[in-house]
Short mmCIF file of C-alpha atoms and ligand atoms in Angstrom, two decimals:
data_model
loop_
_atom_site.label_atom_id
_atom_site.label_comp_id
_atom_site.label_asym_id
_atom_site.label_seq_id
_atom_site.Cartn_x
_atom_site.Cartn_y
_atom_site.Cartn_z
CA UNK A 12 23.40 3.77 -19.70
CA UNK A 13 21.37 0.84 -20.83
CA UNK A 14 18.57 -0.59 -18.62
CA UNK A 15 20.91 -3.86 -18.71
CA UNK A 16 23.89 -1.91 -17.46
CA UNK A 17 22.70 -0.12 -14.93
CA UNK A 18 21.17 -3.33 -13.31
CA UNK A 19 24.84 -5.10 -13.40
CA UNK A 20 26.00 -1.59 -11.88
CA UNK A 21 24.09 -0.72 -8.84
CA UNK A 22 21.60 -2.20 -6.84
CA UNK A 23 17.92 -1.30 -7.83
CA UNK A 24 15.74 0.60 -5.29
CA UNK A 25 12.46 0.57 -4.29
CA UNK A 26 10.65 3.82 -2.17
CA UNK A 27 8.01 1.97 0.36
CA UNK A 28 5.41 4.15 1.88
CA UNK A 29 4.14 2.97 5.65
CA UNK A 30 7.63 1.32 5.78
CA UNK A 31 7.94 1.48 9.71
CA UNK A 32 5.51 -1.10 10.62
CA UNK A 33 2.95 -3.58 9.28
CA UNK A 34 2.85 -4.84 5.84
CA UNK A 35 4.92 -1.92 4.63
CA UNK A 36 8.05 -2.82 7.35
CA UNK A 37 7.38 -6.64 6.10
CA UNK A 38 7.46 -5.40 2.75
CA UNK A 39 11.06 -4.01 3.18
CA UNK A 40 12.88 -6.63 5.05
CA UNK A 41 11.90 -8.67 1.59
CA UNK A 42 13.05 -5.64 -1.23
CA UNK A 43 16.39 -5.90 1.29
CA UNK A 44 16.99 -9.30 1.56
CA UNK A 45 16.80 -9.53 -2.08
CA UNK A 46 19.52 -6.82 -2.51
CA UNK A 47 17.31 -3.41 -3.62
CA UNK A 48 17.95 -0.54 -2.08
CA UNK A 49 15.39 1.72 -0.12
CA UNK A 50 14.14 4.57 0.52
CA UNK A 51 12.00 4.28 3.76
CA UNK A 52 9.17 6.57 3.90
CA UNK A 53 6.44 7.26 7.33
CA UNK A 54 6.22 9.90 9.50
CA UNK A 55 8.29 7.85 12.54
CA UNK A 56 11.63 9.03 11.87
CA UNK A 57 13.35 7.65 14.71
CA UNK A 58 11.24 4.17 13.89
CA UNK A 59 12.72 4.23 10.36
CA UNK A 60 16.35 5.41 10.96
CA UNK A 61 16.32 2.19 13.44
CA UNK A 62 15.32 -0.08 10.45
CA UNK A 63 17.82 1.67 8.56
CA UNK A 64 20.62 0.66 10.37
CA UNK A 65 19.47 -2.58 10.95
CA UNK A 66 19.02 -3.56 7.45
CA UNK A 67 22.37 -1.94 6.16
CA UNK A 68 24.50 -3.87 8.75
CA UNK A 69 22.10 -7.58 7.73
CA UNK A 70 22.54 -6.63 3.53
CA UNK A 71 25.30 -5.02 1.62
CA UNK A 72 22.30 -2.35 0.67
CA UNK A 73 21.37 1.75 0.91
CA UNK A 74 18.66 3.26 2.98
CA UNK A 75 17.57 5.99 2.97
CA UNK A 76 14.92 7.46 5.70
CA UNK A 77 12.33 10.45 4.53
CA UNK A 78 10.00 11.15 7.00
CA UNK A 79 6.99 12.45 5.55
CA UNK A 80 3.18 13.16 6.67
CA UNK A 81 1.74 12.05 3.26
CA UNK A 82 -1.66 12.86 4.74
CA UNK A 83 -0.36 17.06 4.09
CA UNK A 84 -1.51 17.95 0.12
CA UNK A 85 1.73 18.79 -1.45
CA UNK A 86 3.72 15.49 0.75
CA UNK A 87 3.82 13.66 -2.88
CA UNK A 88 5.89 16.57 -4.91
CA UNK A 89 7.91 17.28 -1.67
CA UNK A 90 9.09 13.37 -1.38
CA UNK A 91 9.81 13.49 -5.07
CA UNK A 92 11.96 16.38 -4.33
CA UNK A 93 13.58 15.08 -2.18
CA UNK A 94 14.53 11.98 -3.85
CA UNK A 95 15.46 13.88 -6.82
CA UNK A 96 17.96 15.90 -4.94
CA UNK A 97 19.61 12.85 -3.67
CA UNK A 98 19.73 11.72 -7.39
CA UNK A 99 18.13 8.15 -6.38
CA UNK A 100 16.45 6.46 -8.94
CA UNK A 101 13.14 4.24 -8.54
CA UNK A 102 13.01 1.23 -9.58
CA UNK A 103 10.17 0.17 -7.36
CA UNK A 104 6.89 2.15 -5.96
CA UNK A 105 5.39 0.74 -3.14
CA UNK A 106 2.25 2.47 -2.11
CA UNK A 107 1.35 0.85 0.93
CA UNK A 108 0.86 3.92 3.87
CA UNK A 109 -3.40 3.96 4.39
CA UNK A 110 -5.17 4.16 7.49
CA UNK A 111 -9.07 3.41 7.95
CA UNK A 112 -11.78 5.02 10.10
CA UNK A 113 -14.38 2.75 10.59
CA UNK A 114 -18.20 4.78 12.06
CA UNK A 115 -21.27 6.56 11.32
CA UNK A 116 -20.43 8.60 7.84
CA UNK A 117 -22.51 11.78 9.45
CA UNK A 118 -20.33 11.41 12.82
CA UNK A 119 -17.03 11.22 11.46
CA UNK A 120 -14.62 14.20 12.16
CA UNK A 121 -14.15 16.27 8.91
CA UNK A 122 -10.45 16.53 9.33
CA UNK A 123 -10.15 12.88 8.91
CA UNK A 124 -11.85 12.09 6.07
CA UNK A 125 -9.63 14.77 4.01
CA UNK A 126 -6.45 13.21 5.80
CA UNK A 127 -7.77 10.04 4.73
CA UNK A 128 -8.74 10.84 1.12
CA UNK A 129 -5.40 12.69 0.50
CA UNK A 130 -3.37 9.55 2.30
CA UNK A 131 -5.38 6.70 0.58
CA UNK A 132 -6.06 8.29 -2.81
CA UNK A 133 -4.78 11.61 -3.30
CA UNK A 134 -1.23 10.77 -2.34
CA UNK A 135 -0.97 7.38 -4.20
CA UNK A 136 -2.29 8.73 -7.57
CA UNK A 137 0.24 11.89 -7.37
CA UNK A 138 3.20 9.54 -6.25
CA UNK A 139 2.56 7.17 -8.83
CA UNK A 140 2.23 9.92 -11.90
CA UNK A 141 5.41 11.73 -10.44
CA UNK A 142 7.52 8.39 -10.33
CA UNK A 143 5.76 6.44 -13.32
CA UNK A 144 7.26 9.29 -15.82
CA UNK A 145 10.98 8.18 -15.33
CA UNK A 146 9.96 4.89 -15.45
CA UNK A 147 8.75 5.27 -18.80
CA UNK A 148 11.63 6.73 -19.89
CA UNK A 149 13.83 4.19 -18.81
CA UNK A 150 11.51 1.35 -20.10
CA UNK A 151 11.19 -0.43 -16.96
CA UNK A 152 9.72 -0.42 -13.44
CA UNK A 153 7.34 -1.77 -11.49
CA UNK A 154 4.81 -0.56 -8.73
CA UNK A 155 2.98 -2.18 -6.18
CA UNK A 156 -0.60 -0.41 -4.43
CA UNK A 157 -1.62 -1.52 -1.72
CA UNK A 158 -5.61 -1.64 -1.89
CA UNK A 159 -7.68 -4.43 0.18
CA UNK A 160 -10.60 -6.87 0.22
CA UNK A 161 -12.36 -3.96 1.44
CA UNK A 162 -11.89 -2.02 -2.50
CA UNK A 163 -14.02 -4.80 -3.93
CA UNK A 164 -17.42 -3.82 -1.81
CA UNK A 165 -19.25 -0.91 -0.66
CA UNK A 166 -18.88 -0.98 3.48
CA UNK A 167 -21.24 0.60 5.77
CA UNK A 168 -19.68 2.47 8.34
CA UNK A 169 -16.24 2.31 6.48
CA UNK A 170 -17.69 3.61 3.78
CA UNK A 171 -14.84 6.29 2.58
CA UNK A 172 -11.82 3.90 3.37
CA UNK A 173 -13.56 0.91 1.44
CA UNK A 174 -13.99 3.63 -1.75
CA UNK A 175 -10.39 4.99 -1.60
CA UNK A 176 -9.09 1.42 -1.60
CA UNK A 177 -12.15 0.34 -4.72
CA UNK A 178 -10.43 3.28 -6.32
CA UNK A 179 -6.84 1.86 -6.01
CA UNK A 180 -7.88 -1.06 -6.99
CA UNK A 181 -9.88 0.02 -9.92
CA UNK A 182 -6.91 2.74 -10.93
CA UNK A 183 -3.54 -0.34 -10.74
CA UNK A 184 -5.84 -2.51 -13.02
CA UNK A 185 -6.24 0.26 -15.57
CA UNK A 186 -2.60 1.45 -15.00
CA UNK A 187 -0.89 -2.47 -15.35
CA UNK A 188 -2.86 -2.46 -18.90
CA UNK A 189 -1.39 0.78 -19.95
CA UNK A 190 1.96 0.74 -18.68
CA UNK A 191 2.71 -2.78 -19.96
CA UNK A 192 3.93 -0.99 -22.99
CA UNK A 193 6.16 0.94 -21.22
CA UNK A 194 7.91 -2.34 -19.59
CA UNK A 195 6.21 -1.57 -16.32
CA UNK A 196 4.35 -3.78 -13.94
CA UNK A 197 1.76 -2.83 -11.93
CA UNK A 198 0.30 -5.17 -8.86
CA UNK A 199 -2.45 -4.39 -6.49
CA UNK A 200 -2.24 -6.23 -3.29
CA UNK A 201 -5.97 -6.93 -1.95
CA UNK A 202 -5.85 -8.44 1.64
CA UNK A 203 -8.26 -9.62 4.07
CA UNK A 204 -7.75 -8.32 7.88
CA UNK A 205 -4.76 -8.41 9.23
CA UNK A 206 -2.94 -8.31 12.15
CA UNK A 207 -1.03 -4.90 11.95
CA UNK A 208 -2.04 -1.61 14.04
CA UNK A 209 -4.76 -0.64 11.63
CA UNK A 210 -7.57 -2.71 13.58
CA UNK A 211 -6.52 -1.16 16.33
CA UNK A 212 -7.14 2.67 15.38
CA UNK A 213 -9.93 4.44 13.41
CA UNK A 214 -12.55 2.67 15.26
CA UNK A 215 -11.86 -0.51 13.48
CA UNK A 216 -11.07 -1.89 17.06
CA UNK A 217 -14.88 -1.43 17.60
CA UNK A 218 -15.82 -3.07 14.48
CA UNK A 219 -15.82 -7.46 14.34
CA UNK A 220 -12.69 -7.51 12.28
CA UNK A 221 -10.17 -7.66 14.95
CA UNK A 222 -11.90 -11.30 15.82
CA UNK A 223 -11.91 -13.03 12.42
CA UNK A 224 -8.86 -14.71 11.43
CA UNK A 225 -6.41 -12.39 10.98
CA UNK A 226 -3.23 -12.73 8.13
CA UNK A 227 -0.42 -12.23 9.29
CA UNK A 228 1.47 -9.34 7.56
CA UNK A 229 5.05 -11.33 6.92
CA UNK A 230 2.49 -13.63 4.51
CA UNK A 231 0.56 -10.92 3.17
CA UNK A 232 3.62 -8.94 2.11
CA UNK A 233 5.36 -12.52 1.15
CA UNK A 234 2.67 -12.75 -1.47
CA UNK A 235 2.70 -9.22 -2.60
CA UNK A 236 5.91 -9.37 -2.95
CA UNK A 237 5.53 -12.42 -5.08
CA UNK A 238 2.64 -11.31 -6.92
CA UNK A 239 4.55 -8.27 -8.33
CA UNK A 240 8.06 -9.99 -9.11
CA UNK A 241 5.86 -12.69 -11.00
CA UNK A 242 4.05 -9.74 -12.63
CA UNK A 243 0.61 -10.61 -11.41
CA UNK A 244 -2.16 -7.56 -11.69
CA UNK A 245 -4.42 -8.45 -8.66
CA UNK A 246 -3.42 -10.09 -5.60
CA UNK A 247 -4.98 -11.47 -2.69
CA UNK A 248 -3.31 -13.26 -0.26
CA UNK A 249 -4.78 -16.11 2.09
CA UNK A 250 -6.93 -19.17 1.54
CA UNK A 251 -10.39 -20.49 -0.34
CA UNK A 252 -12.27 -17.79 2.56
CA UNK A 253 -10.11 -14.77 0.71
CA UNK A 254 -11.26 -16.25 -2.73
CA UNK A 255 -14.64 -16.65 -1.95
CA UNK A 256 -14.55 -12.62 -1.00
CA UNK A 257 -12.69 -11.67 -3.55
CA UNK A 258 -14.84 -13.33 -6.06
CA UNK A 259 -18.69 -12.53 -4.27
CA UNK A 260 -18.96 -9.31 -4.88
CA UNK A 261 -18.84 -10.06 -8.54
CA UNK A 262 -21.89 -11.84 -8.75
CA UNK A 263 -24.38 -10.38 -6.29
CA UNK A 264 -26.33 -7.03 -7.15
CA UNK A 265 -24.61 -3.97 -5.25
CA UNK A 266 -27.15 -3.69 -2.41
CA UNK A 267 -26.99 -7.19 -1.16
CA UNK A 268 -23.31 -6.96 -1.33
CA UNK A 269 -23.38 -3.66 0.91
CA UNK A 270 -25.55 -5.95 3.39
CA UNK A 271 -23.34 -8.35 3.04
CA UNK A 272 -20.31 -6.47 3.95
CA UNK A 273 -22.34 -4.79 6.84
CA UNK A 274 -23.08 -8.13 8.29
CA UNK A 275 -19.26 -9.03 8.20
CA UNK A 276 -17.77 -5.69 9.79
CA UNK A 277 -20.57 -5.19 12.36
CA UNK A 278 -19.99 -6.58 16.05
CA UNK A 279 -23.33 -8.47 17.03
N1 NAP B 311 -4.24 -4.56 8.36
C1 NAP B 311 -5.27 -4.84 7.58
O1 NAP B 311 -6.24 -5.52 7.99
C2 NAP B 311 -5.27 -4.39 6.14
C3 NAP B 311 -6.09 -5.07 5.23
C4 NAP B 311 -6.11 -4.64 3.92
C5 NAP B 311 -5.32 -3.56 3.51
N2 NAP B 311 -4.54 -2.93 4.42
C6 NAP B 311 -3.73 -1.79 3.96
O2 NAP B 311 -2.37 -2.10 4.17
C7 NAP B 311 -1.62 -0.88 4.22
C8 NAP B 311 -0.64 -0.94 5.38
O3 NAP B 311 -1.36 -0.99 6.59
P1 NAP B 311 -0.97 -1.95 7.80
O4 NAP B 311 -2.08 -2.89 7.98
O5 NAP B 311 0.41 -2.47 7.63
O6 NAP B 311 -1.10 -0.90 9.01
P2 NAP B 311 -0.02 -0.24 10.00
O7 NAP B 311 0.74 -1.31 10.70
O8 NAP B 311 -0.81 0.73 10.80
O9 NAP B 311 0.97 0.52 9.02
C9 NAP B 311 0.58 1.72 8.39
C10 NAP B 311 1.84 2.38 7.88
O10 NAP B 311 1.47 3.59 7.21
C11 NAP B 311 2.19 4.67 7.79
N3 NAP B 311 1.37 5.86 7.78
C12 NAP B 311 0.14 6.02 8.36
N4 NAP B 311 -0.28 7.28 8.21
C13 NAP B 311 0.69 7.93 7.52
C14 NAP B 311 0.83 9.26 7.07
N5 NAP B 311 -0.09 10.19 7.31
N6 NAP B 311 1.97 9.60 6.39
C15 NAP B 311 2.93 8.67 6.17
N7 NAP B 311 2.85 7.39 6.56
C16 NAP B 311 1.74 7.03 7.25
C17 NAP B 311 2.51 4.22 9.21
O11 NAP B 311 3.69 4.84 9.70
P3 NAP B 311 3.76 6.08 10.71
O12 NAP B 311 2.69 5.87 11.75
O13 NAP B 311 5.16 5.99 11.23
O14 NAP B 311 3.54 7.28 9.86
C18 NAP B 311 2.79 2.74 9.00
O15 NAP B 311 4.11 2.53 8.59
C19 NAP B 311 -2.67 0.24 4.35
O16 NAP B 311 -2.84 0.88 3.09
C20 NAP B 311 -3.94 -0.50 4.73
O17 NAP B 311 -5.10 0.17 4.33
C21 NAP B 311 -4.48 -3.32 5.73
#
């Protein structure tokens, strides 16, 4: 079946990570209204099958819930699996599940920073190999990471999440260059904070982010979604202040931009 054919035949679907709240839940409602079908990925089952139902009685669409720790090494073979067994193809990867712990590197739990390393980086490479292969083989397909402002600077105290999301960032830029070849698109979505759980866990509800001026996620994933259907590499969402940050760390020498960043997460 040609790439053509199967489009006129059946509704393409994209697999969301984090897709029972936040940016990832905003995510979906958009895939859905514009007639993909999902597969709905978090470790809230009961969260997800409600979203489930709700979407499949608002769009003539299939979802499909798979609730997953992807934080366990092995989650990312296990959901491909399990998607393979239910012979659904993916159109669309969206990365998007992260978390962030936000502290004193020498003081954080151990536990966490492996959870955190295999959610944020482990999982997202080993997803993106296992579902980038049929992709190529069908000559089209598109995936969308979700990094953050927080990939383009080194941040004291968040230290580990801000290099997990550099490397996403760093990793979709490389991977939208090679795969264009293939027919597929690759988009990195780089917000600012915004106003989902994450500043509320981690410590990040000790840090000064939860008083700037938060995004709200139904804009944030608005533009994601945009960026990646218009086949943009890098996008960040928000006004001249998300610009400015995006563009900063750029031209100031490492250090300073550490300070920088410091200044900006740190509560006076
Ligand atoms: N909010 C911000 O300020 C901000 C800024 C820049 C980038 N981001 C990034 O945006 C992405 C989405 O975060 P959000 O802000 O929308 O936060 P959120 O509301 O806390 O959503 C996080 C999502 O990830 C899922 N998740 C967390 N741990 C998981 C695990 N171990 N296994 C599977 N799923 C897991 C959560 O579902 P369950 O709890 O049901 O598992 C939830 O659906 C993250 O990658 C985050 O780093 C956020």
């Amino acid at each position: 079946m040609t790439a053509t054919q199967r489009t006129a035949e059946h509704n393409r679907t994209a697999l969301i990570t984090g897709a029972s709240w936040g940016i990832g839940h905003e995510l979906t409602k958009l895939f859905t209204s514009d007639g993909y079908d999902v597969v709905l990925v978090a470790r809230s089952q009961d969260r997800l099958e409600q979203i489930c139902a709700e979407l499949e009685d608002a769009h003539n669409i299939t979802a499909t819930v798979i609730a997953k720790d992807l934080s366990v090494p092995g989650a990312a073979e296990e959901l491909y699996e399990a998607v393979s067994a239910e012979d659904i193809h993916v159109d669309t990867l969206v990365n998007n599940a992260g978390f962030a712990i936000y502290g004193r590197f020498s003081e954080t739990d151990l536990e966490r920073v492996r959870e955190l390393v295999q959610l944020n980086l482990v999982t997202v490479t080993e997803l993106t190999r296992l579902f980038v292969r049929p992709m190529c083989e069908r000559g089209e397909g598109q995936i969308l990471n979700v990094s953050s402002l927080a990939g383009m600077y080194p941040i004291p105290k968040a230290a580990i999440y801000a290099a997990t999301k550099s490397y996403v960032l760093s990793f979709s830029v490389a991977l939208a260059n090679e795969l264009a070849e293939d027919g597929i698109t690759v988009s990195v979505l780089c917000p600012g904070e915004t106003d989902t759980s994450v500043l509320k866990r981690g410590g990040l509800q000790h840090s000064a982010l939860p008083e700037k001026d938060l995004l709200d996620p139904e804009t944030v994933a608005k533009t994601g979604y945009n960026g990646l259907q218009q086949g943009q590499t890098v996008v960040v969402p928000g006004g001249i202040k998300e610009k400015l940050r995006h563009h900063l760390p750029r031209i100031l020498p490492k250090t300073r931009v550490a300070a920088t960043a410091k200044d900006y997460w740190e509560k006076e």
